Each structure stands twice: as structure tokens, then as C-alpha cells.
Amino acid sequence: MSDPSLTVLLLLGLAALTAGYVDAVVGGGGLVQLPALLLGLPDATPVQILATNKLASFCGTTVSSATYYRRIKPDPRTFLPLMLLAFLGSAAGAGIAFLIPRSAFDPIVLVVLVAVGAYVLLKPDIGGTTVLRFAGRRHTAAAMATGFVIGFYDGALGPGTGSFFVFTLVGLLGYSFLQGSAKARLANWATNLGALVIFVPQGVVLWKVGLVLGVANLVGGYLGARTAVARGAGFVRVFFIVVVTGFVVRIGGGLVGLW
């Protein structure tokens, strides 16, 4: 595959910057970055696009995870099992990514996003404070199941993973949006790493493009994490609803042929 032009690379960098910011606040940056890669690199294979997206996202989630960890201090009894199973699930999902067509996932993602957005919108009190729904081993088991299932999805395709982590941690486990976002970033970092463990030996990562996008994603991730921490759970909730609505419009419009 030939290298993209400077203009294309700059536009992809802008998309990656935006994706990093969105991903750091509420997750789902892949729904910005992955379509941009598909448009900007029409000669690349789907697996090359997915692997390059993972490299860029790994850079962004590295800095946003570190920012959240320093400022929020999430409980390691939850995020460590969550990260471990997210890593394993993502590696397993990446192993079958070569077999799954991109078109098969859009309808599924759309239905889930509509359900997630409606639930958060209709429950204004959700995510304001941390009120855990499980304790002890049940809490750890729920976190591990969340990590593996969403991690598997991320390795196989990925768009919306961060948002799914945030929603599950808030809606199922009972964390505030800010605490949920902190743990979601750590888990998303683990899923990106798990997928790269499979993709890199296969030689499908487009390193030049991925590293340029990675720098832009890193900057966006840093800015997004600092904004979320400074503005609190209320800001994250509103941003979550806006982003999910945008994703629903983009995916739904694509399915009905509007673009």
C-alpha cells in the first residue's frame, strides 16, 4: 500500500485528536477514528485498518489512563481483574478479526448504543455518585465478566468499546461516571495492548500512519482526561449522551444509505 499524502495524513491526525479527546471523556473514540482511516486509506485491508487504529488508540489510552490514575485513584481490587480479563478477551477477539466482515457489526452496535443512550437519558440520577450494586466476590466477578466480553468485542472490531465500558461500569456495577470513566480507560488500554499482541506479529500494523495518529490521539487523550477530571461526573454524563447520539446518527445514517 502506498503512503498517504500529507493532506490525508493531517486530516487523519485531526480525526485522531478528536477521537482521543472523546475516548478519554466517555469512550467511543474508535467511532471517529476508524471511519476516518477507512476513508483515508481506501487501499488498506480491514485488518490493517483495525490494527493501525489499535496502535493509535493505545497511545491515547496510555496517557489518559495515567492521568485518570493519578487524579482519581481507582480501586485496584476492581480495575486489575477488569484489565486482566479485558486483555485476554481482546487477544481472543483479535484472533478472529480476520474472519469477521465489518458490515456485520454496524446493526449490533447501533441497537446497543440506542439502548445505552436511552437508559442514561431516562435515568438522570445514574452515575452522579458511586453506589455499588455488588460486593466482594460478586463485584469482582461482574468486573471480570465485563472485561472479557467487551474486550473480546474490542479485539474483533472495537468501535464504541470505551462507551460500552463506561456504561457497564456505571449501569451494572454502580460507579459514578467519573469513576467509571477512569476504570474504562484502564480497561481500554488493556484491550488495545491485547489486540496489538496478536496484530503486530502478523505484520498488519501500518506503523508510519499509526504513530502519527498515535501522537495526535495522545494529545487528545491528555486534554480529554484533564477536562473530565476537572468538570466532574455531570459533565461526563452530558458529554456521554451527546457523543452516543452522534454515534447513533452516524451509524444509523450509514445503514439507511444517507452517507
Coordinates of C-alpha atoms in Angstrom, one line a residue:
M1 CA 0.0 0.0 0.0
S2 CA 1.3 3.5 -0.9
D3 CA 1.8 6.1 1.8
P4 CA -1.0 8.7 2.2
S5 CA -0.5 12.2 1.1
L6 CA 0.4 15.0 3.6
T7 CA -3.1 16.4 3.4
V8 CA -4.7 13.0 4.1
L9 CA -2.3 12.4 7.0
L10 CA -3.1 15.8 8.5
L11 CA -6.8 15.1 8.2
L12 CA -6.3 11.7 9.8
G13 CA -4.3 13.4 12.6
L14 CA -7.2 15.8 13.3
A15 CA -9.6 12.9 13.5
A16 CA -7.3 11.1 15.9
L17 CA -7.0 14.2 18.1
T18 CA -10.8 14.4 18.3
A19 CA -11.0 10.6 18.9
G20 CA -8.5 10.8 21.7
Y21 CA -10.5 13.6 23.4
V22 CA -13.8 11.8 23.1
D23 CA -12.3 8.5 24.2
A24 CA -10.8 10.0 27.3
V25 CA -14.0 11.5 28.4
V26 CA -16.7 8.9 27.7
G27 CA -15.1 6.3 25.3
G28 CA -16.0 5.6 21.7
G29 CA -13.2 7.4 20.0
G30 CA -12.9 4.5 17.6
L31 CA -16.2 5.6 16.1
V32 CA -14.4 8.7 15.0
Q33 CA -11.0 7.3 14.2
L34 CA -11.9 4.0 12.5
P35 CA -14.2 5.6 9.8
A36 CA -11.6 8.2 9.2
L37 CA -9.0 5.5 8.5
L38 CA -11.4 3.7 6.2
L39 CA -11.9 6.8 4.2
G40 CA -8.3 8.0 4.2
L41 CA -6.7 4.6 3.4
P42 CA -9.0 3.0 0.8
D43 CA -6.3 0.6 -0.4
A44 CA -5.7 -0.9 3.1
T45 CA -7.3 -4.2 4.2
P46 CA -9.8 -4.2 7.0
V47 CA -7.4 -5.9 9.3
Q48 CA -4.7 -3.3 8.5
I49 CA -7.2 -0.6 9.4
L50 CA -8.2 -2.2 12.6
A51 CA -4.6 -2.9 13.7
T52 CA -3.4 0.6 12.9
N53 CA -6.4 2.0 14.8
K54 CA -5.4 -0.1 17.8
L55 CA -1.8 1.4 17.7
A56 CA -3.1 4.9 17.6
S57 CA -5.7 4.2 20.4
F58 CA -3.0 2.6 22.5
C59 CA -1.0 5.8 22.6
G60 CA -4.1 7.8 23.6
T61 CA -5.3 5.4 26.3
T62 CA -1.8 5.3 27.7
V63 CA -1.7 9.0 28.6
S64 CA -5.4 9.2 29.6
S65 CA -5.2 6.1 31.8
A66 CA -2.2 7.6 33.6
T67 CA -4.0 10.9 34.0
Y68 CA -7.1 9.3 35.5
Y69 CA -5.0 7.0 37.7
R70 CA -3.0 9.9 39.2
R71 CA -6.1 12.1 39.8
I72 CA -8.9 9.7 40.6
K73 CA -7.0 6.8 42.3
P74 CA -9.4 4.0 41.2
D75 CA -9.5 0.9 43.4
P76 CA -7.0 -1.8 42.1
R77 CA -9.3 -4.5 43.5
T78 CA -11.6 -3.7 40.7
F79 CA -9.5 -2.4 37.8
L80 CA -6.8 -5.0 37.9
P81 CA -9.1 -8.0 37.4
L82 CA -11.0 -5.9 34.9
M83 CA -7.8 -5.1 32.9
L84 CA -6.6 -8.7 33.0
L85 CA -9.8 -10.2 31.6
A86 CA -10.1 -7.3 29.1
F87 CA -6.6 -8.1 27.8
L88 CA -7.4 -11.8 27.4
G89 CA -10.7 -11.1 25.8
S90 CA -9.2 -8.6 23.3
A91 CA -6.5 -11.1 22.4
A92 CA -9.1 -13.7 21.7
G93 CA -11.2 -11.3 19.7
A94 CA -8.2 -10.2 17.6
G95 CA -7.6 -13.8 16.8
I96 CA -10.9 -14.0 14.8
A97 CA -10.8 -10.4 13.5
F98 CA -9.5 -11.8 10.1
L99 CA -12.8 -13.7 9.7
I100 CA -15.4 -11.1 10.6
P101 CA -16.8 -8.7 8.0
R102 CA -17.0 -5.1 9.0
S103 CA -20.6 -4.8 7.8
A104 CA -21.8 -7.5 10.3
F105 CA -21.3 -5.3 13.3
D106 CA -22.9 -1.9 12.5
P107 CA -26.5 -3.1 13.2
I108 CA -25.5 -4.6 16.5
V109 CA -23.6 -1.5 17.6
L110 CA -26.5 0.7 16.6
V111 CA -29.0 -1.2 18.7
V112 CA -26.7 -1.3 21.8
L113 CA -25.9 2.4 21.5
V114 CA -29.6 3.3 21.3
A115 CA -30.4 1.2 24.4
V116 CA -27.4 2.7 26.3
G117 CA -28.2 6.3 25.4
A118 CA -31.9 5.9 26.2
Y119 CA -31.1 4.3 29.6
V120 CA -28.8 7.1 30.6
L121 CA -31.1 9.8 29.3
L122 CA -34.1 8.4 31.2
K123 CA -32.3 7.9 34.4
P124 CA -30.9 11.4 35.3
D125 CA -29.6 10.2 38.7
I126 CA -27.4 7.4 37.3
G127 CA -23.7 8.0 37.5
G128 CA -23.9 11.0 39.8
T129 CA -22.3 9.2 42.7
T130 CA -20.8 5.7 43.3
V131 CA -23.4 3.3 44.7
L132 CA -22.0 -0.2 44.2
R133 CA -24.6 -2.9 43.3
F134 CA -22.4 -5.8 44.2
A135 CA -19.9 -6.6 47.0
G136 CA -16.9 -8.8 47.4
R137 CA -16.5 -11.7 45.0
R138 CA -19.7 -10.9 43.1
H139 CA -18.4 -7.4 42.4
T140 CA -15.0 -8.8 41.2
A141 CA -16.8 -11.5 39.1
A142 CA -19.0 -8.8 37.4
A143 CA -16.0 -6.7 36.7
M144 CA -14.1 -9.7 35.2
A145 CA -17.1 -10.7 33.0
T146 CA -17.4 -7.1 31.8
G147 CA -13.7 -7.0 30.9
F148 CA -13.7 -10.3 28.9
V149 CA -16.9 -9.7 27.0
I150 CA -16.2 -6.1 26.0
G151 CA -12.6 -6.9 25.5
F152 CA -13.5 -9.7 23.0
Y153 CA -15.6 -7.2 21.1
D154 CA -12.8 -4.7 21.0
G155 CA -10.3 -7.2 19.7
A156 CA -12.6 -8.3 17.0
L157 CA -13.8 -4.9 15.8
G158 CA -13.7 -2.2 18.5
P159 CA -15.8 0.9 17.8
G160 CA -17.7 2.1 20.9
T161 CA -15.7 -0.1 23.3
G162 CA -14.9 2.7 25.7
S163 CA -18.6 3.8 25.8
F164 CA -19.7 0.3 26.5
F165 CA -17.1 0.0 29.3
V166 CA -18.3 3.3 30.9
F167 CA -22.0 2.3 30.6
T168 CA -21.5 -1.1 32.1
L169 CA -19.3 0.1 34.9
V170 CA -21.9 2.8 35.7
G171 CA -25.2 1.0 34.9
L172 CA -24.3 -2.5 36.1
L173 CA -21.6 -2.1 38.8
G174 CA -22.9 1.3 40.1
Y175 CA -19.9 3.6 39.7
S176 CA -20.2 7.3 39.2
F177 CA -19.5 8.5 35.6
L178 CA -16.1 9.8 36.7
Q179 CA -15.0 6.6 38.5
G180 CA -16.5 4.6 35.6
S181 CA -14.5 6.6 33.0
A182 CA -11.3 6.1 35.0
K183 CA -11.7 2.3 35.1
A184 CA -12.9 2.3 31.5
R185 CA -9.7 4.0 30.3
L186 CA -7.5 1.4 32.1
A187 CA -9.5 -1.4 30.7
N188 CA -9.4 0.1 27.2
W189 CA -5.6 0.4 27.5
A190 CA -5.5 -3.3 28.3
T191 CA -7.8 -4.2 25.3
N192 CA -5.6 -2.2 22.9
L193 CA -2.5 -3.9 24.2
G194 CA -4.1 -7.4 23.9
A195 CA -5.1 -6.8 20.3
L196 CA -1.6 -5.5 19.4
V197 CA 0.0 -8.6 20.9
I198 CA -1.9 -10.5 18.1
F199 CA -1.7 -8.0 15.3
V200 CA 2.0 -6.9 15.5
P201 CA 3.5 -10.4 14.8
Q202 CA 1.1 -10.7 11.9
G203 CA 2.7 -7.7 10.3
V204 CA -0.6 -5.9 9.6
V205 CA 0.1 -2.6 11.5
L206 CA 0.8 0.4 9.3
W207 CA 3.5 1.9 11.5
K208 CA 4.0 5.3 9.9
V209 CA 0.4 6.2 9.8
G210 CA -0.3 4.6 13.2
L211 CA 2.5 6.5 15.0
V212 CA 1.4 9.9 13.5
L213 CA -2.2 9.2 14.6
G214 CA -0.9 7.9 17.9
V215 CA 0.8 11.3 18.7
A216 CA -2.5 13.1 17.9
N217 CA -4.5 10.6 19.9
L218 CA -2.2 11.0 22.8
V219 CA -2.7 14.8 22.9
G220 CA -6.4 14.4 22.6
G221 CA -6.5 11.8 25.4
Y222 CA -4.5 14.1 27.7
L223 CA -6.8 17.0 27.1
G224 CA -9.9 14.9 27.5
A225 CA -8.9 13.3 30.7
R226 CA -7.9 16.6 32.3
T227 CA -11.2 18.1 31.2
A228 CA -13.3 15.2 32.6
V229 CA -11.5 15.2 36.0
A230 CA -11.8 19.0 36.3
R231 CA -15.5 19.2 35.3
G232 CA -16.8 16.1 37.2
A233 CA -19.4 13.4 36.7
G234 CA -22.2 15.8 35.5
F235 CA -20.1 17.0 32.5
V236 CA -19.1 13.4 31.7
R237 CA -22.8 12.4 31.7
V238 CA -23.9 15.2 29.3
F239 CA -20.9 14.5 27.0
F240 CA -21.7 10.8 27.1
I241 CA -25.3 11.5 25.9
V242 CA -24.1 13.9 23.1
V243 CA -21.5 11.5 21.9
V244 CA -23.8 8.5 21.9
T245 CA -26.4 10.5 20.0
G246 CA -23.8 11.4 17.4
F247 CA -22.7 7.8 17.0
V248 CA -26.3 6.7 16.6
V249 CA -26.9 9.3 13.9
R250 CA -23.7 8.4 12.0
I251 CA -24.2 4.6 12.1
G252 CA -27.9 4.8 11.5
G253 CA -27.5 7.1 8.6
G254 CA -24.9 4.8 7.1
L255 CA -27.2 1.8 7.4
V256 CA -30.1 3.5 5.6
G257 CA -27.8 5.0 2.9
L258 CA -27.8 8.7 3.9
W259 CA -23.9 8.7 3.5

